[in-house]
């Protein structure tokens, strides 16, 4: 607790863009076979530092087999909401869930070069207090820490649907389930909100048997993964509308609402269309009568490929699907970055007009049956995956691992963890920084990134831009 609001909390996205630039990035270190503990690496992002572009500190957990994936802050700009009683919190602790173990770690980042484990919440407590399992996405809300889950109760996570639970943002105690009325929501993945407009959006991936041991082709071709977007009354904790994109639009993953809270639109990514292997992004918005709508505004085609060049999972299709696995929106709501993990491409779309995006830049790196090298001549394993944008919008960072078992299906001959960065042109466009290339320790892959001082995929702003 501080005597005044944390200086990394910003009332508007505009102010956040003017804040000091990031010096460190916190990145998941994942042991894919569970032979080593997972951890958090600290990457030096200060180009004036001797350690720039390298891991300068790391902390490993006392357990194995957690499968770190997404993680987030205990507090952020949402603490400045007029409805919050937590304006004097610090952005200090990282909440790091293991989606395979259902264990949650609270990491103290007060000294970024000396991370400490502040608290461990064992899976039995998660099960007992929420009835959920496989905790996944973390968002710092105005009244607590929201945690989405991918599994319900029971050993296999199939005893009831997954959902969201809330943790106390000071004690880190689990308070309980979020939902009062979940409506048609039976699967879960990502979620985010617009605090002043009092709505939340959530998406769907699949249930534990559909992802833990790898993609299940029969389930995918039968269109049994998630394909809907859910809109919630945030305060009433009630699902007020569900939009079904059509069962062929499999795996609605990331949701990215506009950062300016005056705007009532956002974006949602689709991993694959089972009719043609395309990937897609939908723009969603609210009409004047309060009804939510959605329209497909971006499509990305698969690339034809000889079967002998493909992993067994794809040989029958004779093509490389784009596989959109992450999207991220710059704080000025101008550029949407789209990871095409299968193709080995990161796309930059100008979404100034959210109903008519256009491709403004593209980087090729890695990719199935392509393996495009970095400009420094080094191999990039897998493809662009988790994306994080600097607050000023001038740098885009990304890592390479999707999920341990899925990595092995789509890139069976590859191994490693890497992080790179591209510079954003003044009028759009992307150029890889040949001097920024982070190799992770042997036996660890790299996943989600969080930036010191906040980033584009965690903070929610409570006041409109001027």
Coordinates of N, CA, C and O in Angstrom, one line a residue, residues 296-415:
X296 N -17.0 -10.5 -39.5 CA -15.6 -10.9 -39.8 C -15.0 -9.8 -40.7 O -15.5 -9.5 -41.7
X297 N -13.9 -9.3 -40.2 CA -13.2 -8.2 -40.9 C -11.8 -8.5 -41.4 O -11.3 -7.7 -42.1
X298 N -11.2 -9.6 -40.9 CA -9.9 -10.0 -41.4 C -9.9 -11.5 -41.6 O -10.4 -12.3 -40.8
X299 N -9.5 -11.9 -42.8 CA -9.3 -13.3 -43.1 C -7.8 -13.5 -43.6 O -7.3 -12.7 -44.3
X300 N -7.2 -14.6 -43.2 CA -5.9 -15.0 -43.6 C -5.9 -16.4 -44.2 O -6.4 -17.3 -43.5
X301 N -5.4 -16.6 -45.4 CA -5.5 -17.8 -46.1 C -4.4 -18.8 -45.7 O -3.3 -18.4 -45.3
X302 N -4.6 -20.1 -45.8 CA -3.6 -21.1 -45.6 C -2.6 -21.0 -46.8 O -2.9 -20.5 -47.8
X303 N -1.5 -21.7 -46.6 CA -0.4 -21.8 -47.6 C -0.3 -23.2 -48.1 O 0.0 -24.1 -47.3
X304 N -0.5 -23.4 -49.4 CA -0.3 -24.8 -49.9 C 1.1 -25.3 -49.6 O 2.0 -24.6 -49.7
X305 N 1.2 -26.6 -49.4 CA 2.5 -27.2 -49.0 C 2.5 -28.7 -49.4 O 1.5 -29.4 -49.2
X306 N 3.6 -29.2 -49.8 CA 3.8 -30.6 -50.0 C 3.6 -31.4 -48.8 O 4.2 -31.1 -47.7
X307 N 2.9 -32.6 -48.8 CA 2.6 -33.3 -47.6 C 3.9 -33.8 -46.9 O 4.0 -33.8 -45.7
X308 N 5.0 -34.1 -47.6 CA 6.2 -34.6 -47.0 C 6.9 -33.5 -46.2 O 7.8 -33.8 -45.4
X309 N 6.5 -32.2 -46.4 CA 7.1 -31.1 -45.6 C 6.4 -30.8 -44.4 O 6.8 -29.9 -43.6
X310 N 5.2 -31.5 -44.2 CA 4.3 -31.1 -43.1 C 4.4 -32.1 -41.9 O 4.7 -33.3 -42.1
X311 N 4.0 -31.7 -40.7 CA 3.9 -32.6 -39.6 C 2.7 -33.6 -39.9 O 1.8 -33.2 -40.7
X312 N 2.7 -34.8 -39.3 CA 1.7 -35.7 -39.6 C 0.3 -35.2 -39.5 O -0.6 -35.5 -40.2
X313 N 0.1 -34.3 -38.5 CA -1.3 -33.8 -38.2 C -1.8 -33.0 -39.5 O -3.1 -33.0 -39.7
X314 N -1.0 -32.5 -40.3 CA -1.4 -31.6 -41.4 C -1.2 -32.2 -42.8 O -1.7 -31.6 -43.8
X315 N -0.6 -33.4 -42.9 CA -0.3 -33.9 -44.2 C -1.5 -34.2 -45.1 O -1.4 -34.0 -46.3
X316 N -2.6 -34.6 -44.5 CA -3.8 -34.8 -45.3 C -4.4 -33.6 -45.9 O -5.2 -33.6 -46.9
X317 N -4.1 -32.4 -45.3 CA -4.6 -31.2 -45.8 C -3.8 -30.5 -46.9 O -4.2 -29.6 -47.6
X318 N -2.5 -30.9 -47.0 CA -1.6 -30.4 -48.0 C -1.5 -28.8 -47.9 O -1.5 -28.1 -48.9
X319 N -1.5 -28.3 -46.7 CA -1.5 -26.9 -46.5 C -1.1 -26.5 -45.1 O -1.2 -27.4 -44.2
X320 N -0.6 -25.3 -44.9 CA -0.2 -24.8 -43.6 C -1.3 -23.8 -43.2 O -1.5 -22.8 -43.9
X321 N -2.1 -24.1 -42.2 CA -3.1 -23.1 -41.7 C -2.4 -21.9 -41.0 O -1.3 -22.1 -40.4
X322 N -2.9 -20.7 -41.1 CA -2.3 -19.6 -40.4 C -2.2 -19.8 -38.9 O -1.2 -19.4 -38.2
X323 N -3.3 -20.3 -38.2 CA -3.4 -20.5 -36.8 C -3.1 -19.2 -36.0 O -2.0 -19.0 -35.4
X324 N -4.1 -18.4 -36.0 CA -4.0 -17.2 -35.2 C -4.1 -17.6 -33.7 O -5.1 -18.1 -33.2
X325 N -3.0 -17.3 -33.0 CA -2.9 -17.8 -31.6 C -2.9 -16.6 -30.6 O -3.0 -16.8 -29.4
X326 N -2.6 -15.4 -31.1 CA -2.7 -14.2 -30.2 C -2.9 -13.0 -31.1 O -2.6 -12.9 -32.2
X327 N -3.6 -12.0 -30.4 CA -3.7 -10.6 -31.0 C -3.5 -9.6 -29.9 O -3.7 -9.9 -28.7
X328 N -3.0 -8.4 -30.3 CA -2.8 -7.4 -29.3 C -3.1 -6.0 -30.0 O -2.7 -5.8 -31.2
X329 N -3.6 -5.1 -29.2 CA -4.1 -3.8 -29.8 C -3.2 -2.7 -29.1 O -3.1 -2.6 -27.9
X330 N -2.6 -1.8 -30.0 CA -1.9 -0.7 -29.4 C -2.7 0.2 -28.6 O -4.0 0.3 -28.8
X331 N -2.1 0.9 -27.7 CA -2.9 1.8 -26.8 C -3.7 2.9 -27.5 O -4.6 3.4 -26.9
X332 N -3.2 3.3 -28.6 CA -4.0 4.4 -29.4 C -5.1 3.8 -30.2 O -5.7 4.5 -31.0
X333 N -5.3 2.4 -30.1 CA -6.4 1.7 -30.8 C -6.2 1.8 -32.3 O -7.1 1.7 -33.1
X334 N -4.9 2.0 -32.8 CA -4.7 2.1 -34.2 C -4.2 0.8 -34.9 O -4.6 0.5 -36.0
X335 N -3.3 0.1 -34.2 CA -2.8 -1.1 -34.8 C -3.1 -2.4 -34.0 O -3.0 -2.4 -32.8
X336 N -3.6 -3.4 -34.8 CA -3.9 -4.7 -34.2 C -2.8 -5.6 -34.7 O -2.6 -5.8 -35.9
X337 N -2.1 -6.3 -33.8 CA -1.0 -7.2 -34.2 C -1.6 -8.7 -34.1 O -2.2 -9.0 -33.1
X338 N -1.3 -9.4 -35.1 CA -1.9 -10.8 -35.2 C -0.8 -11.8 -35.4 O -0.1 -11.8 -36.4
X339 N -0.7 -12.8 -34.5 CA 0.3 -13.9 -34.6 C -0.3 -15.0 -35.4 O -1.3 -15.6 -35.1
X340 N 0.4 -15.3 -36.5 CA 0.0 -16.4 -37.4 C 1.1 -17.5 -37.1 O 2.1 -17.6 -37.8
X341 N 0.8 -18.2 -36.0 CA 1.8 -19.2 -35.5 C 2.2 -20.3 -36.4 O 3.3 -20.8 -36.5
X342 N 1.2 -20.7 -37.3 CA 1.5 -21.8 -38.2 C 2.3 -21.3 -39.4 O 3.2 -21.9 -39.8
X343 N 1.9 -20.1 -40.0 CA 2.6 -19.6 -41.1 C 3.9 -19.1 -40.8 O 4.8 -19.0 -41.7
X344 N 4.1 -18.7 -39.5 CA 5.4 -18.0 -39.2 C 5.4 -16.5 -39.6 O 6.4 -16.1 -40.2
X345 N 4.3 -15.9 -39.3 CA 4.2 -14.5 -39.6 C 3.5 -13.7 -38.5 O 2.6 -14.2 -37.8
X346 N 3.9 -12.4 -38.3 CA 3.3 -11.5 -37.5 C 2.7 -10.4 -38.4 O 3.5 -9.7 -39.1
X347 N 1.4 -10.2 -38.3 CA 0.8 -9.2 -39.1 C 0.4 -7.9 -38.3 O 0.0 -8.0 -37.1
X348 N 0.6 -6.8 -38.9 CA 0.1 -5.5 -38.3 C -1.0 -4.9 -39.2 O -0.8 -4.7 -40.4
X349 N -2.2 -4.8 -38.6 CA -3.3 -4.2 -39.3 C -3.6 -2.8 -38.7 O -3.7 -2.6 -37.5
X350 N -3.9 -1.9 -39.7 CA -4.4 -0.6 -39.3 C -5.9 -0.7 -39.0 O -6.6 -1.0 -40.0
X351 N -6.3 -0.5 -37.8 CA -7.7 -0.7 -37.4 C -8.3 0.6 -37.0 O -9.2 0.7 -36.2
X352 N -7.8 1.7 -37.5 CA -8.3 3.1 -37.2 C -9.8 3.1 -37.6 O -10.6 3.7 -36.8
X353 N -10.2 2.4 -38.6 CA -11.6 2.1 -38.9 C -11.8 0.6 -38.6 O -11.4 -0.2 -39.4
X354 N -12.4 0.3 -37.4 CA -12.4 -1.1 -37.0 C -13.2 -2.0 -37.9 O -13.1 -3.2 -37.8
X355 N -14.1 -1.4 -38.7 CA -14.9 -2.2 -39.6 C -14.2 -2.5 -40.9 O -14.6 -3.3 -41.7
X356 N -13.0 -1.8 -41.2 CA -12.3 -2.0 -42.4 C -10.8 -2.0 -42.2 O -10.1 -1.1 -42.6
X357 N -10.3 -3.0 -41.5 CA -8.9 -3.1 -41.3 C -8.1 -3.3 -42.6 O -8.6 -3.9 -43.5
X358 N -6.8 -2.9 -42.6 CA -6.0 -3.2 -43.8 C -4.6 -3.5 -43.3 O -4.2 -3.0 -42.2
X359 N -3.9 -4.4 -44.0 CA -2.6 -4.8 -43.6 C -1.6 -3.7 -43.8 O -1.4 -3.2 -44.9
X360 N -0.9 -3.3 -42.7 CA 0.0 -2.2 -42.8 C 1.5 -2.6 -42.7 O 2.4 -1.9 -43.0
X361 N 1.7 -3.9 -42.2 CA 3.0 -4.4 -42.0 C 3.0 -5.9 -41.8 O 2.0 -6.4 -41.4
X362 N 4.2 -6.5 -42.0 CA 4.2 -8.0 -41.8 C 5.7 -8.4 -41.6 O 6.6 -7.8 -42.3
X363 N 5.9 -9.3 -40.7 CA 7.2 -9.9 -40.5 C 7.1 -11.4 -40.7 O 6.1 -12.0 -40.1
X364 N 8.0 -12.0 -41.4 CA 8.1 -13.5 -41.5 C 9.2 -14.0 -40.6 O 10.3 -13.5 -40.7
X365 N 8.9 -15.0 -39.8 CA 9.9 -15.6 -38.9 C 9.5 -17.0 -38.5 O 8.4 -17.2 -37.9
X366 N 10.3 -18.0 -38.7 CA 9.9 -19.3 -38.3 C 8.8 -19.8 -39.3 O 8.8 -19.5 -40.4
X367 N 8.0 -20.7 -38.7 CA 6.8 -21.2 -39.5 C 6.9 -22.6 -39.9 O 8.0 -23.1 -40.1
X368 N 5.8 -23.3 -40.0 CA 5.8 -24.7 -40.5 C 6.2 -24.8 -41.9 O 5.7 -24.1 -42.8
X369 N 7.2 -25.7 -42.2 CA 7.7 -26.0 -43.5 C 8.3 -24.7 -44.2 O 8.3 -24.7 -45.4
X370 N 8.6 -23.8 -43.4 CA 9.3 -22.6 -43.9 C 10.5 -22.2 -43.2 O 11.6 -22.1 -43.8
X371 N 10.4 -22.0 -41.9 CA 11.6 -21.8 -41.0 C 12.4 -20.6 -41.4 O 13.6 -20.6 -41.4
X372 N 11.7 -19.5 -41.7 CA 12.4 -18.2 -42.0 C 13.3 -17.8 -40.9 O 12.9 -17.7 -39.7
X373 N 14.6 -17.5 -41.2 CA 15.5 -17.1 -40.2 C 15.4 -15.7 -39.8 O 14.9 -14.8 -40.5
X374 N 15.9 -15.4 -38.6 CA 16.0 -14.0 -38.1 C 17.0 -13.2 -38.9 O 17.9 -13.8 -39.5
X375 N 16.9 -11.9 -39.0 CA 17.9 -11.1 -39.8 C 19.3 -11.3 -39.3 O 20.2 -11.1 -40.1
X376 N 19.5 -11.7 -38.1 CA 20.8 -12.0 -37.6 C 21.4 -13.4 -38.0 O 22.5 -13.7 -37.6
X377 N 20.5 -14.1 -38.8 CA 21.0 -15.4 -39.3 C 20.6 -16.6 -38.4 O 20.9 -17.7 -38.8
X378 N 20.0 -16.3 -37.3 CA 19.7 -17.4 -36.4 C 18.4 -18.0 -36.6 O 17.4 -17.4 -37.2
X379 N 18.2 -19.3 -36.3 CA 17.0 -20.0 -36.5 C 16.0 -19.6 -35.4 O 16.3 -19.4 -34.2
X380 N 14.7 -19.4 -35.8 CA 13.6 -19.1 -34.9 C 12.8 -20.3 -34.8 O 12.2 -20.8 -35.8
X381 N 12.6 -20.8 -33.6 CA 11.9 -22.1 -33.4 C 10.4 -21.8 -33.4 O 9.9 -20.8 -32.8
X382 N 9.6 -22.7 -33.9 CA 8.1 -22.6 -34.0 C 7.8 -21.3 -34.8 O 8.3 -21.1 -35.9
X383 N 6.8 -20.5 -34.3 CA 6.4 -19.3 -35.0 C 6.1 -18.2 -34.0 O 6.1 -18.4 -32.8
X384 N 5.8 -17.0 -34.5 CA 5.4 -15.9 -33.6 C 4.1 -16.3 -32.8 O 3.1 -16.7 -33.4
X385 N 4.2 -16.1 -31.5 CA 3.1 -16.5 -30.7 C 2.6 -15.4 -29.7 O 2.0 -14.5 -30.2
X386 N 3.0 -15.4 -28.5 CA 2.5 -14.4 -27.5 C 3.1 -13.0 -27.9 O 4.3 -12.9 -28.0
X387 N 2.3 -12.0 -28.0 CA 2.7 -10.7 -28.4 C 2.5 -9.7 -27.3 O 1.5 -9.8 -26.6
X388 N 3.4 -8.8 -27.1 CA 3.3 -7.7 -26.2 C 3.8 -6.4 -26.9 O 4.9 -6.4 -27.5
X389 N 3.0 -5.3 -26.7 CA 3.4 -4.0 -27.4 C 3.8 -3.1 -26.3 O 3.2 -3.0 -25.2
X390 N 4.9 -2.3 -26.6 CA 5.3 -1.3 -25.6 C 4.2 -0.2 -25.5 O 3.4 0.0 -26.4
X391 N 4.2 0.5 -24.4 CA 3.1 1.4 -24.1 C 3.1 2.6 -25.1 O 2.0 3.1 -25.5
X392 N 4.3 3.0 -25.6 CA 4.3 4.0 -26.6 C 4.1 3.5 -28.0 O 4.0 4.3 -29.0
X393 N 3.9 2.2 -28.2 CA 3.5 1.7 -29.5 C 4.7 1.5 -30.5 O 4.5 1.2 -31.6
X394 N 5.9 1.8 -30.0 CA 7.1 1.8 -30.9 C 7.8 0.4 -31.0 O 8.6 0.3 -31.9
X395 N 7.5 -0.5 -30.1 CA 8.2 -1.8 -30.1 C 7.2 -2.9 -29.9 O 6.2 -2.8 -29.1
X396 N 7.4 -4.0 -30.6 CA 6.5 -5.2 -30.5 C 7.4 -6.4 -30.1 O 8.3 -6.7 -30.9
X397 N 7.1 -7.0 -29.0 CA 7.9 -8.2 -28.6 C 7.0 -9.4 -28.8 O 5.8 -9.4 -28.6
X398 N 7.7 -10.5 -29.1 CA 6.9 -11.8 -29.1 C 7.8 -13.0 -28.8 O 9.0 -12.9 -28.9
X399 N 7.1 -14.1 -28.3 CA 7.8 -15.3 -28.0 C 7.3 -16.4 -28.9 O 6.5 -16.1 -29.9
X400 N 7.6 -17.7 -28.6 CA 7.4 -18.7 -29.7 C 6.5 -19.9 -29.3 O 6.1 -20.6 -30.2
X401 N 6.3 -20.1 -28.0 CA 5.6 -21.4 -27.6 C 4.1 -21.1 -27.4 O 3.7 -20.2 -26.8
X402 N 3.3 -22.1 -27.9 CA 1.9 -22.0 -27.7 C 1.4 -22.8 -26.5 O 0.9 -22.2 -25.5
X403 N 1.6 -24.1 -26.5 CA 1.2 -25.0 -25.4 C 2.0 -26.2 -25.6 O 2.2 -26.7 -26.7
X404 N 2.6 -26.8 -24.5 CA 3.6 -27.8 -24.7 C 3.2 -29.0 -25.7 O 4.0 -29.3 -26.6
X405 N 2.0 -29.5 -25.5 CA 1.6 -30.7 -26.3 C 1.3 -30.2 -27.8 O 1.5 -31.0 -28.7
X406 N 0.8 -29.0 -27.9 CA 0.5 -28.5 -29.3 C 1.8 -28.1 -30.0 O 1.9 -28.3 -31.2
X407 N 2.8 -27.6 -29.3 CA 4.1 -27.3 -29.9 C 4.6 -28.6 -30.6 O 5.1 -28.5 -31.7
X408 N 4.5 -29.7 -29.9 CA 5.1 -30.9 -30.3 C 4.3 -31.5 -31.5 O 4.9 -32.3 -32.3
X409 N 3.0 -31.2 -31.6 CA 2.2 -31.7 -32.7 C 2.5 -30.9 -34.0 O 2.7 -31.5 -35.1
X410 N 2.6 -29.6 -33.9 CA 2.8 -28.8 -35.1 C 4.2 -28.6 -35.5 O 4.5 -28.3 -36.7
X411 N 5.1 -28.7 -34.5 CA 6.6 -28.5 -34.8 C 7.3 -29.7 -34.1 O 8.1 -29.5 -33.2
X412 N 7.1 -30.9 -34.6 CA 7.6 -32.1 -33.9 C 9.1 -32.2 -33.8 O 9.7 -32.9 -32.9
X413 N 9.8 -31.6 -34.7 CA 11.3 -31.7 -34.8 C 12.0 -30.5 -34.1 O 13.2 -30.5 -34.2
X414 N 11.2 -29.6 -33.5 CA 11.9 -28.4 -33.0 C 11.8 -28.3 -31.5 O 10.9 -28.9 -30.9
X415 N 12.7 -27.5 -30.9 CA 12.7 -27.3 -29.5 C 13.4 -26.0 -29.2 O 14.4 -25.6 -29.8

